[in-house]
XYZ file of C-alpha atoms in Angstrom:
407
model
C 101.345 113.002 82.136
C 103.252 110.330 84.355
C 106.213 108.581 82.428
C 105.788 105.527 84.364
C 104.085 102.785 82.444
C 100.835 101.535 82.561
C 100.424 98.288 84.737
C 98.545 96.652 86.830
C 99.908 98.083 89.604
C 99.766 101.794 88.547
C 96.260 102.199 91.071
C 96.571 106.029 90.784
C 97.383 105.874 87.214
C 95.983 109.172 85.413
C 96.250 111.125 88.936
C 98.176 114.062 89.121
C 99.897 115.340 92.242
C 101.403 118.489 93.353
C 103.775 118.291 95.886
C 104.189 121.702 97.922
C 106.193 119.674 100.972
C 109.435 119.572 102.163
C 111.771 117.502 104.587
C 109.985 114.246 105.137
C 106.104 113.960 106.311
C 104.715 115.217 103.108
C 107.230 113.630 100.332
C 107.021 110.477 102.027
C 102.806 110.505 101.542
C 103.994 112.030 97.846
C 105.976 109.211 97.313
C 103.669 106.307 97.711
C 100.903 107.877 95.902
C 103.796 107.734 93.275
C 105.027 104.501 93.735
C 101.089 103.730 93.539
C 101.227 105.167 89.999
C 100.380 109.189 90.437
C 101.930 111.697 88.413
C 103.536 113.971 91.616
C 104.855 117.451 90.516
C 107.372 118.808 93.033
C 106.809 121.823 93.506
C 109.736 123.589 95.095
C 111.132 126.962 95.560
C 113.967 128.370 92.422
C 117.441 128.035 94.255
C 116.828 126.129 96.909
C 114.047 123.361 96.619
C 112.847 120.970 99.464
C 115.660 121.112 102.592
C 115.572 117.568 102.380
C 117.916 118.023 99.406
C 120.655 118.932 101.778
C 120.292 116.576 104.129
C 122.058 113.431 104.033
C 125.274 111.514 105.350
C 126.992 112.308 102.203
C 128.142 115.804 102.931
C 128.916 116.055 98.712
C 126.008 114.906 98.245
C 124.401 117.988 100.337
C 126.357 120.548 98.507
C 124.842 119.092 95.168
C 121.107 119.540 96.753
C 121.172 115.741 95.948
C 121.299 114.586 99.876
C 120.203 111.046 100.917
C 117.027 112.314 102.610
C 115.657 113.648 99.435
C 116.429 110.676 97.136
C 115.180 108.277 99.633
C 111.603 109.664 99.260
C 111.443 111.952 95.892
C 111.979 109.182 93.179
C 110.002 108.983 90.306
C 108.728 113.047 90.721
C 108.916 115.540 88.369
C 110.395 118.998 89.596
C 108.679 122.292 89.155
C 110.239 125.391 90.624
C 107.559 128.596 91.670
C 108.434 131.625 93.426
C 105.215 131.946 95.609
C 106.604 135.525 96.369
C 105.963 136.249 93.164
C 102.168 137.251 90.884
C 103.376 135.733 88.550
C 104.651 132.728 90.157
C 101.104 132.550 91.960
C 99.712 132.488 88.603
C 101.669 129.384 87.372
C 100.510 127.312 90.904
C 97.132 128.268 89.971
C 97.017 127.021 86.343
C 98.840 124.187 87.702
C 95.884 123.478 90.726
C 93.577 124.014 88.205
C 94.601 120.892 86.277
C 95.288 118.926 88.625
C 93.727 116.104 91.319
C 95.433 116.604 94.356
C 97.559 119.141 95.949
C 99.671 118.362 99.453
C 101.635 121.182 101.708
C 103.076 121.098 104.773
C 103.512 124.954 104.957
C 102.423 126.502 108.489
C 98.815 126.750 108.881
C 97.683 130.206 106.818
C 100.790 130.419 105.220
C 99.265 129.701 101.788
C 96.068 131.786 102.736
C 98.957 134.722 103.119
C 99.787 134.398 99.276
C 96.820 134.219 97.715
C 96.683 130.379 96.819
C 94.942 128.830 99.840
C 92.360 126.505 99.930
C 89.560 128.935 99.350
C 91.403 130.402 95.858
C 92.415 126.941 95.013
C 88.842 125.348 94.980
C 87.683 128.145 92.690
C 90.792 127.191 90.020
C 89.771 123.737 90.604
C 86.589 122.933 92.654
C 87.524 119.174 92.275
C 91.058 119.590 93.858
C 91.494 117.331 96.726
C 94.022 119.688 99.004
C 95.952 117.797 101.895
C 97.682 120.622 104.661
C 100.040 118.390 106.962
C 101.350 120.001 110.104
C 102.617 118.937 113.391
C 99.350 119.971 115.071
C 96.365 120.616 112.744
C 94.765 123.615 111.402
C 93.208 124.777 114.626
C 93.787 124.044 118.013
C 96.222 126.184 120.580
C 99.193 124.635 119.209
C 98.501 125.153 115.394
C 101.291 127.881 114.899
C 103.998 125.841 116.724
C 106.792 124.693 114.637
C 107.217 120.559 114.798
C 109.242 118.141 113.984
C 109.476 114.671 114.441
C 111.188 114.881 117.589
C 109.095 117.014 119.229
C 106.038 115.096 118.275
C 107.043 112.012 119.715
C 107.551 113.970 122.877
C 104.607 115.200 122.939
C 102.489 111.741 122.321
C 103.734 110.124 125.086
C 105.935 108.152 122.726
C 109.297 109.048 124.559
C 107.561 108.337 128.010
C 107.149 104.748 127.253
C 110.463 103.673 125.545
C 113.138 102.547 127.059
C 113.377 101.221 130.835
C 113.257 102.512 134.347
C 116.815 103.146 134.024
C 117.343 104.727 130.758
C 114.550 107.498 130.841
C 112.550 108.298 127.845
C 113.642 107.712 124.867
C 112.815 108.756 120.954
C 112.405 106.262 118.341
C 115.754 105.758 116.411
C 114.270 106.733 113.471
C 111.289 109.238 112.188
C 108.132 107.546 113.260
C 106.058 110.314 113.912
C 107.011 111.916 110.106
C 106.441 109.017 108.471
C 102.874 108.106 110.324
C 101.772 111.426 109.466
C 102.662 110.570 105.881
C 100.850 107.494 105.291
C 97.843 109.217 107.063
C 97.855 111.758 104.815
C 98.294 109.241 101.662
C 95.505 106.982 102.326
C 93.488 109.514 103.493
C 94.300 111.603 99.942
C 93.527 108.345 98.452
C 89.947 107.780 99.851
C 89.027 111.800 98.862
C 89.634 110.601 95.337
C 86.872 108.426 95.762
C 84.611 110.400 96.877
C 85.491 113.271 94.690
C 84.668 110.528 91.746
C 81.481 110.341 93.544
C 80.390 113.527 94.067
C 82.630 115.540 91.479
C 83.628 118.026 94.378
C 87.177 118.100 96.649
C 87.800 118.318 99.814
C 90.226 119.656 102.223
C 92.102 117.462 104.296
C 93.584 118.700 107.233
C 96.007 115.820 109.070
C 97.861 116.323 112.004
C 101.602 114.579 113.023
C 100.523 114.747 116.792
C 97.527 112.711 116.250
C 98.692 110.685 113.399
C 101.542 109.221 116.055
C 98.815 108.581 118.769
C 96.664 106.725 116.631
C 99.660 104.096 116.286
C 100.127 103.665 119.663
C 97.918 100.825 120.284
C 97.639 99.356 124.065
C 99.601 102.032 125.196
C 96.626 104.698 124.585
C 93.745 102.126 124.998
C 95.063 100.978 128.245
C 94.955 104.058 129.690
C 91.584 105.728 128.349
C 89.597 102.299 128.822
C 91.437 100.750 131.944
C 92.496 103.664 132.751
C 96.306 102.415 133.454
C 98.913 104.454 132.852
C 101.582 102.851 130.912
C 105.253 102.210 131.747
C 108.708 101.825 130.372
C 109.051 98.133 129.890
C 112.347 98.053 127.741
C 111.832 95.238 125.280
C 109.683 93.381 126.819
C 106.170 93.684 125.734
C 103.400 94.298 128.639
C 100.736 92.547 127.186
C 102.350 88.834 127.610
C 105.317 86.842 128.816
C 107.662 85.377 127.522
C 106.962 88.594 124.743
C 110.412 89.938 124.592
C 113.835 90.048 123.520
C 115.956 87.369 124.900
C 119.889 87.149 125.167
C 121.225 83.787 123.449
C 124.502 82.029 123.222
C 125.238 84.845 120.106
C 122.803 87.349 119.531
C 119.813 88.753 120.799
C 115.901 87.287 120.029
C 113.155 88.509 119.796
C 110.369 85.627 121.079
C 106.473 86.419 121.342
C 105.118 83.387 122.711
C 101.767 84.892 123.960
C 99.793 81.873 123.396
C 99.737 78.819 125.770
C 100.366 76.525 122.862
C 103.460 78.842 121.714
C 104.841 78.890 125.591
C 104.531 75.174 125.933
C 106.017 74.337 122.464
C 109.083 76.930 123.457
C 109.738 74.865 126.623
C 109.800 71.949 124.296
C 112.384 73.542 122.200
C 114.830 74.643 124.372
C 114.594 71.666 126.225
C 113.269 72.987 129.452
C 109.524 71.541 129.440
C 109.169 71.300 132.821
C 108.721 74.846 132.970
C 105.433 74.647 131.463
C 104.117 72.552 134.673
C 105.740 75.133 136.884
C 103.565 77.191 138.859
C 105.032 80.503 138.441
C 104.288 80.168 134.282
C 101.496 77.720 133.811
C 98.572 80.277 133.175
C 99.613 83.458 131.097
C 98.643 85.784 134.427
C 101.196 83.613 135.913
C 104.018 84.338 133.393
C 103.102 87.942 133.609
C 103.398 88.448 137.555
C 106.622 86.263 137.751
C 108.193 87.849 134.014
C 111.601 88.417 135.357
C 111.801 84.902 136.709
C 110.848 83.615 133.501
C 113.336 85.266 131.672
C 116.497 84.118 133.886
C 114.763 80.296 133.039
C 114.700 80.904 129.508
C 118.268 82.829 128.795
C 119.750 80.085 130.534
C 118.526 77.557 128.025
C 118.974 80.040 125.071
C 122.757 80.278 125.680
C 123.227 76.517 124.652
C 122.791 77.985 120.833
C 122.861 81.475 118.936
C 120.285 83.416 118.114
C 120.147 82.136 114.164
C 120.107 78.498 115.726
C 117.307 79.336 117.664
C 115.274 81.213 115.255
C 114.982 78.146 112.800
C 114.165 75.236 115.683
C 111.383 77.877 117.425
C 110.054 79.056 114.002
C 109.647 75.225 112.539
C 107.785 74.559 116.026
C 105.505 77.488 115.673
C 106.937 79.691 117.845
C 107.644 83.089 116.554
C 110.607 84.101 117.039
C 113.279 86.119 114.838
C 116.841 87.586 115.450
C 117.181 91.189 115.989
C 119.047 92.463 113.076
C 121.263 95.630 112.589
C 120.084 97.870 109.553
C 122.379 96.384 106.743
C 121.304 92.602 108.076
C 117.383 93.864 107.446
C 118.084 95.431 104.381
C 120.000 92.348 103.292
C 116.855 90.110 104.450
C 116.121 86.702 102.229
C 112.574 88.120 102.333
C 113.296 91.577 102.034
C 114.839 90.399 98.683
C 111.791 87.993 97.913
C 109.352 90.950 97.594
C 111.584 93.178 95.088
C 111.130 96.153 97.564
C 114.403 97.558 97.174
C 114.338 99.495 93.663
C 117.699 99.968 91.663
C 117.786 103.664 89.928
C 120.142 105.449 88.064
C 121.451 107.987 90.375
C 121.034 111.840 89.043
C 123.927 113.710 87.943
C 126.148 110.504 88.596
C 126.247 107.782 85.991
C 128.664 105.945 87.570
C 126.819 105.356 90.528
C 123.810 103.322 91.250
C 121.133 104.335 93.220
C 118.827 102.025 95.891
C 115.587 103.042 97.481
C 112.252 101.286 99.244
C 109.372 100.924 97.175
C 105.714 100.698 98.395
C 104.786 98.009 101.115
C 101.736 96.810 99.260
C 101.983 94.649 96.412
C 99.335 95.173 93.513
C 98.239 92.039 91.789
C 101.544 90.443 93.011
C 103.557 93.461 91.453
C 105.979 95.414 93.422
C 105.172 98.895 93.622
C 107.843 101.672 92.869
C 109.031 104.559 91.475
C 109.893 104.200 87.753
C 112.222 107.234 87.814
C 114.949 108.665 89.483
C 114.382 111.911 91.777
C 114.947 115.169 89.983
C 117.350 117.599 89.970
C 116.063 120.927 90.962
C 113.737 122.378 88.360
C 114.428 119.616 86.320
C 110.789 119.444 84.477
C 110.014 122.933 84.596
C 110.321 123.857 80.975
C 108.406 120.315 80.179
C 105.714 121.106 82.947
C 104.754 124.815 81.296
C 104.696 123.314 78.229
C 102.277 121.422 79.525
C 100.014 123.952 81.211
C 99.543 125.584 77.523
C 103.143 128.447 78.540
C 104.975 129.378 75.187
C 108.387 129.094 74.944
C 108.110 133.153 74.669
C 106.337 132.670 78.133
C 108.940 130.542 79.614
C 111.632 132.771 78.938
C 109.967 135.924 80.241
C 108.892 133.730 83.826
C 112.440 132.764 84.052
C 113.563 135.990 83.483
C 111.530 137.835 86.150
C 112.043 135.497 89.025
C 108.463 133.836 88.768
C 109.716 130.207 88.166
């Protein structure tokens, strides 16, 4: 099974995975049922394999099917190629359902129901397979045929609407939000089916959508509006639900400061040496500080620009206050605690022994272990000999599947 070893972190340890996705939604929820200890079998088409392997900033990289997008999420997978197009080829996914635990795809709804190896035919090969389909809309609904990608989901949620300002217009996330939500819905979601399946001894089909994964997330913004019935606006970064909750400009750098509790407010006029703002009518009560925000702000920035940002963030975080810098990618990878946790994972890079290779772990820590993958990400069809072997294929076998396309 898995080559990672056993330990105390390995939760999924004995579980094995195969991995039908491509691009990011459905290797990322792969990946940390991985980095949780799974064995995940990447199953990817002969030639080619996921897109993600030619996407990247490293334009060599792309041309190798090695890109940055794939090795960021595919670590620690084995890699199976399968010509779904062909019989044979259906026969191997088969065999390989049938001996599985879980099986994830991100195909188009009916896509696998148009080869032969949808849900239906897979729960008679294995009637204990848990099967996860991840799409940008769900399995039914008026939109189910629509292609989607992350940004087109997040216009679509109402994400866009509410970042940015006034000025600016909508804006998307600067990174892949709506992918990656739909991935860790799909992962815990894969994760509790396993425990019912150990329950009842039956699967289940799970059938997650991007759209609604990204709503889910969005907190006051969706609650404010179907309870209060307020719609919500672009408040740049400030954050609507208290004052001062915001970013603030400082004598260097920017800072992000969340005093939402009266305590936090009055020890943050303390700090910065403006207490008499505390008494002041305009901020005493938090309505106050909401309906006169703006005012507030001016106050405060004049005060911050005494000291920079990485002054402020130690005096306001000793007082209670929280309060952090805003930091550029490199700065967060490059965190103190970042660093603390072991969450960055050093791999030897595929095809390139002189280089190293870095990637994110899990975010949860088992039994104060940092979880992560244990091998590098494959090369295309890497484990495919290995893998038949496994599934009972003679070499004889091998060779004639290779030879006729099917793998």
């Amino acid at each position: 099974m898995s080559p990672r070893p056993s330990g105390p972190g390995n939760l999924l340890e004995g579980v094995r995975v195969l991995d039908l996705t491509n691009v990011l939604a459905g290797p990322f929820a792969a990946y940390q049922l991985g980095n949780l200890g799974a064995d995940v079998v990447k199953v990817e088409v002969p030639g080619a394999g996921d897109l993600a392997r030619q996407l990247g900033a490293d334009a060599g990289l792309n041309q190798e099917r090695l890109g940055a997008s794939f090795l960021a999420q595919n670590a620690g997978k084995r890699s199976l190629t399968v010509n779904l197009k062909s019989q044979r080829g259906r026969e191997v996914l088969l065999r390989s359902a049938a001996e599985a635990d879980v099986l994830v795809e991100n195909f188009r709804p009916g896509v696998l129901d148009r080869l032969g190896v949808g849900w239906e035919r897979l729960r008679e090969a294995n009637p204990r397979l848990v099967y996860c389909a991840i799409s940008g809309f769900g399995q039914e609904g008026p939109l189910r045929d629509r292609p989607a990608y992350d940004q087109i989901v997040q216009g679509l949620s109402g994400m866009m609407s509410v970042t940015g300002t006034a000025e600016s217009g909508p804006l998307r996330a600067g990174y892949p939000v709506a992918d990656t939500l739909g991935g860790m819905a799909a992962a815990f979601s894969i994760a509790a089916a396993l425990v019912q399946r150990d329950r009842t001894g039956e699967g289940v089909h799970l059938d997650v959508s991007m759209l609604e994964s990204a709503m889910t997330a969005m907190g006051w913004v969706v609650s404010n509006q179907l309870i209060a019935g307020q719609e919500p606006k672009r408040v740049g970064n400030d954050n609507f639900t208290a004052a001062p909750s915001g970013a603030f400009s400082t004598g260097d750098g920017l800072l992000n400061i969340a005093a939402n509790e009266q305590r936090q407010f009055a020890a943050l006029c303390r700090v910065v040496e403006r207490p008499e703002l505390a008494a002041d009518p305009r901020f005493a009560e938090r309505g106050d500080r909401k309906a006169h925000r703006q005012e507030l702000t001016d106050e405060l920035e004049k005060a911050l620009a005494a000291r920079s940002a990485k002054e402020w963030e130690s005096a306001l975080a000793e007082a209670g206050v929280p309060a952090a810098c805003v930091l550029t990618v490199p700065e967060a990878l490059g965190n103190e605690q970042v660093a603390a946790r072991n969450f960055i994972h050093d791999l030897p890079f595929p095809e390139h022994p002189d280089r190293g290779l870095r990637v994110l772990g899990s975010p949860v820590r088992v039994a104060g272990e940092a979880a992560g993958p244990a091998t590098p990400p494959p090369t295309l069809g890497e484990h495919t000999d290995e893998l038949l072997a496994e599934l009972g294929y003679s070499a004889e076998e091998i060779t004639s599947l290779r030879e006729e396309g099917a793998v």
